[in-house]
Short mmCIF file of C-alpha atoms and ligand atoms in Angstrom, two decimals:
data_model
loop_
_atom_site.label_atom_id
_atom_site.label_comp_id
_atom_site.label_asym_id
_atom_site.label_seq_id
_atom_site.Cartn_x
_atom_site.Cartn_y
_atom_site.Cartn_z
CA UNK G 4 -0.28 0.14 0.17
CA UNK G 5 1.62 3.05 -0.99
CA UNK G 6 -0.94 5.07 0.85
CA UNK G 7 -2.88 3.93 3.38
CA UNK G 8 -5.36 4.83 5.75
CA UNK G 9 -4.63 6.05 9.42
CA UNK G 10 -6.23 7.44 12.76
CA UNK G 11 -4.36 11.02 11.53
CA UNK G 12 -5.03 10.75 8.03
CA UNK G 13 -4.04 9.15 3.98
CA UNK G 14 -0.19 8.57 4.79
CA UNK G 15 2.54 7.59 2.01
CA UNK G 16 4.96 5.82 4.58
CA UNK G 17 7.58 5.94 1.98
CA UNK G 18 7.52 9.60 1.35
CA UNK G 19 6.95 10.19 5.07
CA UNK G 20 3.99 12.31 4.41
CA UNK G 21 0.55 12.95 5.03
CA UNK G 22 -2.73 13.62 2.24
CA UNK G 23 -4.97 16.40 4.51
CA UNK G 24 -4.06 15.28 7.94
CA UNK G 25 -7.46 16.23 10.59
CA UNK G 26 -4.19 16.13 12.54
CA UNK G 27 -0.82 17.70 12.59
CA UNK G 28 2.01 15.58 11.66
CA UNK G 29 5.32 16.58 9.95
CA UNK G 30 4.82 16.86 6.45
CA UNK G 31 1.79 17.64 5.16
CA UNK G 32 -0.24 17.11 1.78
CA UNK G 33 -2.80 19.71 1.16
CA UNK G 34 -5.25 19.03 -1.65
CA UNK G 35 -7.20 22.41 -0.49
CA UNK G 36 -8.30 24.38 2.06
CA UNK G 37 -10.97 23.82 3.06
CA UNK G 38 -11.20 23.46 6.68
CA UNK G 39 -11.98 19.65 6.70
CA UNK G 40 -9.19 18.71 4.65
CA UNK G 41 -6.50 21.12 5.91
CA UNK G 42 -5.48 21.19 9.87
CA UNK G 43 -3.13 23.99 11.13
CA UNK G 44 -0.60 22.86 13.41
CA UNK G 45 1.59 20.46 11.31
CA UNK G 46 5.54 21.07 10.15
CA UNK G 47 5.36 21.91 7.09
CA UNK G 48 2.68 21.86 4.42
CA UNK G 49 2.72 21.17 0.59
CA UNK G 50 0.30 22.93 -1.29
CA UNK G 51 -0.73 23.88 -4.54
CA UNK G 52 0.79 27.55 -5.92
CA UNK G 53 -2.85 28.32 -7.09
CA UNK G 54 -3.71 27.75 -3.01
CA UNK G 55 -1.43 29.25 -1.92
CA UNK G 56 -3.29 32.38 -0.38
CA UNK G 57 -6.28 30.30 0.43
CA UNK G 58 -4.08 27.51 2.68
CA UNK G 59 -1.86 31.00 4.06
CA UNK G 60 -5.24 32.76 4.89
CA UNK G 61 -6.68 29.70 7.11
CA UNK G 62 -3.59 29.16 8.98
CA UNK G 63 -2.13 32.40 9.09
CA UNK G 64 0.82 34.23 8.20
CA UNK G 65 4.27 32.46 8.94
CA UNK G 66 2.95 29.22 8.79
CA UNK G 67 5.35 26.82 7.11
CA UNK G 68 3.82 26.45 4.13
CA UNK G 69 5.36 25.61 0.54
CA UNK G 70 3.98 25.96 -2.92
CA UNK G 71 4.16 23.92 -6.25
CA UNK G 72 2.72 25.27 -9.79
CA UNK G 73 0.32 22.26 -10.74
CA UNK G 74 2.03 19.36 -12.95
CA UNK G 75 6.11 20.21 -11.37
CA UNK G 76 7.09 17.43 -9.24
CA UNK G 77 8.77 17.11 -5.98
CA UNK G 78 10.53 14.17 -4.63
CA UNK G 79 9.88 13.61 -1.23
CA UNK G 80 12.05 10.72 0.37
CA UNK G 81 12.70 9.36 -3.17
CA UNK G 82 9.26 9.75 -3.79
CA UNK G 83 7.45 11.30 -6.69
CA UNK G 84 4.87 13.93 -6.15
CA UNK G 85 2.73 16.22 -7.96
CA UNK G 86 -0.53 18.56 -7.63
CA UNK G 87 -2.63 18.30 -10.40
CA UNK G 88 -6.13 19.85 -10.95
CA UNK G 89 -9.23 18.94 -9.15
CA UNK G 90 -11.71 21.95 -10.09
CA UNK G 91 -13.32 22.09 -6.96
CA UNK G 92 -12.67 25.27 -5.51
CA UNK G 93 -9.29 27.68 -6.14
CA UNK G 94 -6.64 26.00 -5.70
CA UNK G 95 -8.18 22.55 -5.32
CA UNK G 96 -5.32 19.27 -6.16
CA UNK G 97 -4.92 15.65 -7.13
CA UNK G 98 -2.27 14.05 -5.37
CA UNK G 99 -0.50 11.88 -7.42
CA UNK G 100 2.38 9.65 -6.31
CA UNK G 101 4.90 7.62 -7.67
CA UNK G 102 7.14 4.95 -6.11
CA UNK G 103 8.86 2.01 -7.95
CA UNK G 104 6.36 2.09 -10.79
CA UNK G 105 3.33 2.90 -9.15
CA UNK G 106 1.52 4.96 -8.90
CA UNK G 107 -1.53 6.35 -6.61
CA UNK G 108 -3.53 9.66 -7.09
CA UNK G 109 -6.02 10.76 -4.11
CA UNK G 110 -8.34 13.18 -5.68
CA UNK G 111 -9.69 15.53 -2.81
CA UNK G 112 -13.00 16.81 -3.44
CA UNK G 113 -13.52 17.05 -7.18
CA UNK G 114 -16.27 18.11 -9.64
CA UNK G 115 -15.83 17.81 -13.68
CA UNK G 116 -18.46 20.63 -14.29
CA UNK G 117 -17.13 23.75 -15.30
CA UNK G 118 -16.24 26.56 -12.96
CA UNK G 119 -15.11 29.92 -14.24
CA UNK G 120 -12.76 30.83 -10.87
CA UNK G 121 -10.50 27.31 -11.12
CA UNK G 122 -8.49 25.27 -13.66
CA UNK G 123 -10.57 22.35 -15.09
CA UNK G 124 -10.37 18.81 -13.10
CA UNK G 125 -7.66 16.71 -15.77
CA UNK G 126 -8.31 12.80 -15.03
CA UNK G 127 -5.08 10.79 -13.78
CA UNK G 128 -4.28 7.16 -14.91
CA UNK G 129 -3.54 5.56 -11.87
CA UNK G 130 -2.93 1.86 -10.43
CA UNK G 131 -4.71 2.89 -7.01
CA UNK G 132 -7.29 6.19 -6.81
CA UNK G 133 -8.92 7.40 -3.58
CA UNK G 134 -12.16 9.04 -4.43
CA UNK G 135 -14.18 10.97 -2.81
CA UNK G 136 -18.22 10.51 -2.55
CA UNK G 137 -20.11 13.23 -1.55
CA UNK G 138 -22.94 13.04 -4.39
CA UNK G 139 -22.53 9.41 -5.12
CA UNK G 140 -25.86 7.97 -5.29
CA UNK G 141 -27.70 8.41 -8.88
CA UNK G 142 -29.76 10.82 -8.36
CA UNK G 143 -27.30 13.36 -8.13
CA UNK G 144 -26.87 14.54 -11.34
CA UNK G 145 -26.27 18.25 -12.26
CA UNK G 146 -27.72 20.21 -15.56
CA UNK G 147 -25.55 22.52 -16.73
CA UNK G 148 -24.22 25.52 -14.60
CA UNK G 149 -25.42 27.68 -17.25
CA UNK G 150 -29.18 26.47 -16.74
CA UNK G 151 -28.96 26.84 -12.67
CA UNK G 152 -27.03 30.16 -13.03
CA UNK G 153 -29.93 31.73 -15.52
CA UNK G 154 -32.10 29.92 -12.35
CA UNK G 155 -30.71 32.52 -9.90
CA UNK G 156 -30.44 35.42 -12.56
CA UNK G 157 -34.29 34.69 -12.83
CA UNK G 158 -34.93 34.52 -9.23
CA UNK G 159 -33.15 38.00 -8.29
CA UNK G 160 -34.63 39.25 -11.44
CA UNK G 161 -38.42 38.37 -10.02
CA UNK G 162 -37.18 39.61 -6.58
CA UNK G 163 -36.12 42.77 -7.67
CA UNK G 164 -39.48 43.05 -9.86
CA UNK G 165 -41.39 43.02 -6.87
CA UNK G 166 -38.96 45.41 -4.60
CA UNK G 167 -37.75 42.66 -2.37
CA UNK G 168 -34.09 41.76 -1.50
CA UNK G 169 -32.99 37.81 -2.14
CA UNK G 170 -30.78 35.87 0.33
CA UNK G 171 -28.28 33.47 -1.05
CA UNK G 172 -26.43 30.49 0.97
CA UNK G 173 -23.95 28.99 0.06
CA UNK G 174 -20.69 27.77 1.63
CA UNK G 175 -17.93 30.34 2.34
CA UNK G 176 -14.86 29.42 1.03
CA UNK G 177 -15.47 28.23 -2.81
CA UNK G 178 -19.43 28.71 -3.50
CA UNK G 179 -19.33 31.96 -2.54
CA UNK G 180 -17.19 33.44 -5.05
CA UNK G 181 -18.17 30.61 -7.79
CA UNK G 182 -21.71 32.13 -7.75
CA UNK G 183 -20.00 35.98 -7.61
CA UNK G 184 -18.16 34.95 -11.07
CA UNK G 185 -20.73 33.07 -12.53
CA UNK G 186 -23.76 35.88 -12.08
CA UNK G 187 -21.01 38.63 -13.85
CA UNK G 188 -22.17 36.63 -17.06
CA UNK G 189 -25.85 37.97 -16.80
CA UNK G 190 -25.14 41.14 -14.22
CA UNK G 191 -23.17 44.24 -13.64
CA UNK G 192 -25.31 45.14 -10.55
CA UNK G 193 -23.26 44.92 -7.45
CA UNK G 194 -24.24 42.46 -4.93
CA UNK G 195 -23.65 42.68 -1.06
CA UNK G 196 -21.78 39.97 0.88
CA UNK G 197 -21.71 39.04 4.28
CA UNK G 198 -18.08 40.35 5.77
CA UNK G 199 -16.72 36.90 6.31
CA UNK G 200 -16.70 36.38 2.77
CA UNK G 201 -14.61 39.15 2.05
CA UNK G 202 -11.26 37.57 2.04
CA UNK G 203 -11.61 34.73 0.13
CA UNK G 204 -13.29 37.08 -2.39
CA UNK G 205 -10.00 39.27 -2.27
CA UNK G 206 -7.45 36.08 -3.17
CA UNK G 207 -9.78 35.55 -5.13
CA UNK G 208 -9.73 38.54 -7.76
CA UNK G 209 -5.73 39.32 -6.79
CA UNK G 210 -5.74 35.71 -9.02
CA UNK G 211 -7.80 37.37 -11.67
CA UNK G 212 -10.99 35.58 -11.64
CA UNK G 213 -13.84 37.67 -13.10
CA UNK G 214 -16.78 38.59 -10.24
CA UNK G 215 -19.66 41.05 -9.75
CA UNK G 216 -18.05 44.44 -8.15
CA UNK G 217 -19.68 43.68 -4.84
CA UNK G 218 -20.20 45.24 -1.51
CA UNK G 219 -20.33 44.51 2.31
CA UNK G 220 -23.29 44.25 3.35
CA UNK G 221 -22.39 45.45 6.81
CA UNK G 222 -20.80 49.57 7.59
CA UNK G 223 -21.08 50.78 3.34
CA UNK G 224 -24.90 49.28 3.92
CA UNK G 225 -26.37 51.22 6.97
CA UNK G 226 -29.21 52.79 7.12
CA UNK G 227 -30.13 51.42 3.56
CA UNK G 228 -32.93 49.59 2.22
CA UNK G 229 -32.54 46.08 0.10
CA UNK G 230 -34.95 46.01 -1.70
CA UNK G 231 -34.27 44.56 -4.39
CA UNK G 232 -30.62 44.01 -4.17
CA UNK G 233 -29.11 40.65 -4.10
CA UNK G 234 -27.12 39.17 -0.59
CA UNK G 235 -24.56 36.40 -0.54
CA UNK G 236 -23.98 34.42 2.39
CA UNK G 237 -22.99 31.72 4.32
CA UNK G 238 -24.77 29.26 6.29
CA UNK G 239 -23.62 30.13 9.32
CA UNK G 240 -25.51 33.42 8.88
CA UNK G 241 -28.84 31.82 9.06
CA UNK G 242 -30.93 32.98 11.68
CA UNK G 243 -28.28 35.26 13.03
CA UNK G 244 -28.93 39.13 14.29
CA UNK G 245 -27.41 39.95 11.11
CA UNK G 246 -30.49 38.76 8.90
CA UNK G 247 -32.98 41.53 10.69
CA UNK G 248 -31.72 44.02 8.23
CA UNK G 249 -32.92 42.68 5.15
CA UNK G 250 -36.65 41.95 6.90
CA UNK G 251 -39.16 40.60 4.82
CA UNK G 252 -36.66 38.89 1.79
CA UNK G 253 -36.80 35.53 -0.06
CA UNK G 254 -34.01 32.70 0.76
CA UNK G 255 -32.00 30.41 -1.60
CA UNK G 256 -29.55 28.06 -0.88
CA UNK G 257 -27.10 26.95 -3.92
CA UNK G 258 -26.13 23.34 -3.10
CA UNK G 259 -26.07 20.40 -4.16
CA UNK G 260 -28.34 19.18 -1.92
CA UNK G 261 -30.92 21.19 -3.38
CA UNK G 262 -30.76 18.64 -6.17
CA UNK G 263 -33.60 16.48 -3.48
CA UNK G 264 -36.12 18.19 -2.78
CA UNK G 265 -37.71 17.25 0.36
CA UNK G 266 -40.50 19.03 3.12
CA UNK G 267 -38.11 19.99 5.36
CA UNK G 268 -35.80 21.98 2.46
CA UNK G 269 -38.87 22.93 1.38
CA UNK G 270 -39.88 24.82 4.50
CA UNK G 271 -35.63 25.74 4.73
CA UNK G 272 -35.60 28.57 1.73
CA UNK G 273 -37.54 29.49 -0.65
CA UNK G 274 -35.90 28.05 -3.28
CA UNK G 275 -32.87 25.71 -4.29
CA UNK G 276 -30.55 26.00 -6.77
CA UNK G 277 -28.42 22.46 -7.54
CA UNK G 278 -25.01 24.45 -8.01
CA UNK G 279 -22.19 21.70 -6.48
CA UNK G 280 -18.24 22.10 -6.08
CA UNK G 281 -18.76 18.34 -6.11
CA UNK G 282 -18.87 15.73 -9.59
CA UNK G 283 -22.21 14.42 -9.59
CA UNK G 284 -22.77 10.56 -9.95
CA UNK G 285 -22.34 9.83 -13.38
CA UNK G 286 -18.95 12.43 -13.15
CA UNK G 287 -17.71 10.08 -10.57
CA UNK G 288 -17.52 6.88 -12.77
CA UNK G 289 -16.51 8.63 -15.21
CA UNK G 290 -13.56 9.52 -13.63
CA UNK G 291 -12.89 6.03 -11.88
CA UNK G 292 -13.16 4.80 -15.20
CA UNK G 293 -10.71 7.41 -16.82
CA UNK G 294 -7.86 6.71 -14.21
CA UNK G 295 -8.53 3.07 -15.30
CA UNK G 296 -7.36 2.78 -11.78
CA UNK G 297 -7.22 -1.18 -11.09
CA UNK G 298 -7.93 -0.53 -6.67
CA UNK G 299 -10.54 2.19 -6.14
CA UNK G 300 -10.44 3.53 -2.13
CA UNK G 301 -13.35 6.17 -0.99
CA UNK G 302 -13.12 8.18 1.36
CA UNK G 303 -16.16 10.38 2.35
CA UNK G 304 -19.71 10.77 1.48
CA UNK G 305 -21.92 8.05 0.61
CA UNK G 306 -18.72 5.87 0.45
CA UNK G 307 -20.28 2.17 0.80
CA UNK G 308 -22.92 2.79 -1.47
CA UNK G 309 -20.39 3.60 -3.89
CA UNK G 310 -17.98 1.38 -3.26
CA UNK G 311 -20.40 -1.60 -3.27
CA UNK G 312 -21.32 -0.57 -6.71
CA UNK G 313 -18.28 -0.58 -7.93
CA UNK G 314 -17.70 -4.33 -6.64
CA UNK G 315 -20.67 -5.14 -8.54
CA UNK G 316 -19.06 -4.37 -11.75
CA UNK G 317 -15.70 -6.30 -10.73
CA UNK G 318 -13.87 -2.76 -9.53
CA UNK G 319 -11.52 -3.94 -6.40
CA UNK G 320 -13.22 -1.07 -4.83
CA UNK G 321 -13.72 -0.39 -0.53
CA UNK G 322 -14.38 2.49 1.95
CA UNK G 323 -11.73 3.86 3.87
CA UNK G 324 -12.85 5.58 7.36
CA UNK G 325 -12.08 9.09 7.07
CA UNK G 326 -12.86 12.48 8.98
CA UNK G 327 -13.60 14.74 5.48
CA UNK G 328 -16.61 15.80 6.38
CA UNK G 329 -18.48 16.32 3.05
CA UNK G 330 -20.80 19.01 1.57
CA UNK G 331 -21.00 20.78 4.94
CA UNK G 332 -24.58 21.57 5.94
CA UNK G 333 -26.38 18.99 4.06
CA UNK G 334 -29.14 16.94 5.67
CA UNK G 335 -27.82 13.67 7.05
CA UNK G 336 -27.20 11.22 4.85
CA UNK G 337 -30.43 8.89 5.64
CA UNK G 338 -32.95 11.52 4.23
CA UNK G 339 -30.70 11.94 0.82
CA UNK G 340 -31.40 8.36 0.65
CA UNK G 341 -35.14 8.89 1.35
CA UNK G 342 -36.09 11.44 -1.02
CA UNK G 343 -33.73 9.74 -3.56
CA UNK G 344 -36.61 8.09 -5.67
CA UNK G 345 -39.11 11.60 -5.32
CA UNK G 346 -36.71 12.99 -8.52
ZN1 LIG M 12 -14.18 20.75 -0.38
ZN1 LIG M 13 -13.90 17.27 1.30
#
């Protein structure tokens, strides 16, 4: 086993490094800057050049982080390691590990749909592939993002005509910036954002990602009405005091979880947009196929479901227990499965 699951995370003994460890280790290779993949306290970090600003934002200035461009190999204790685009959020990487002719690839989180904020996923041929399974059920099937973005623009237009604020919730890092970039295709109107999104928006802008103009929905907006405006906010802002300033509004959630429409979700939000930063069912199967891997290990999400499906088709696949969380704030597994047949 070139890479194995341990109590601290995925471990490559030959190279003396962990991939996305959830405990502090000597040497951590990082796929992307989401909290469940980037734990502080390790003695050294390696990430892609594109994710460096986001990794430093999370770990703090002065953290022991070095970076490498996509596709450029580094050698760790004689093991060849390279990072390749995963298409999940800006800078997200697959980790390719090569040792004595054997190639293993850890996907981190990934998606196959186009995203204006990051480099598209590049399939890597390998002997063993470690994949996520956040949305690995057949019910999860994404529409082209263009269509979903059009639905978001239409919803905003509708609310603007009605003079109501529209509040769009999404994950703070990655999803929010992607929405702001996608919206640039249908508008140049400014969008209000929650203060917790500002630093990452700045990092995306500094990297040259075109986005709609943004205004912070705090100081700049004091005493004004938000009638007809669009506000992008993290899930943590739901039900907070910060929300009071908007008064009567329409709320929506941008997440792959909105593909399954259950009663609880309809109550929670006025609208749902199935815009995901993870691969859908077919995207995962296509990817596994493209790697030509003989062995597949499944780390988080619907792990046993995906492993079972692959085994039935003759692939040597098994779930691995990890502490990665999948798409945060989604509803629990049982309800996603139970509601799956409503599609
Ligand atoms: Zn992630
Ligand atoms: Zn993840």
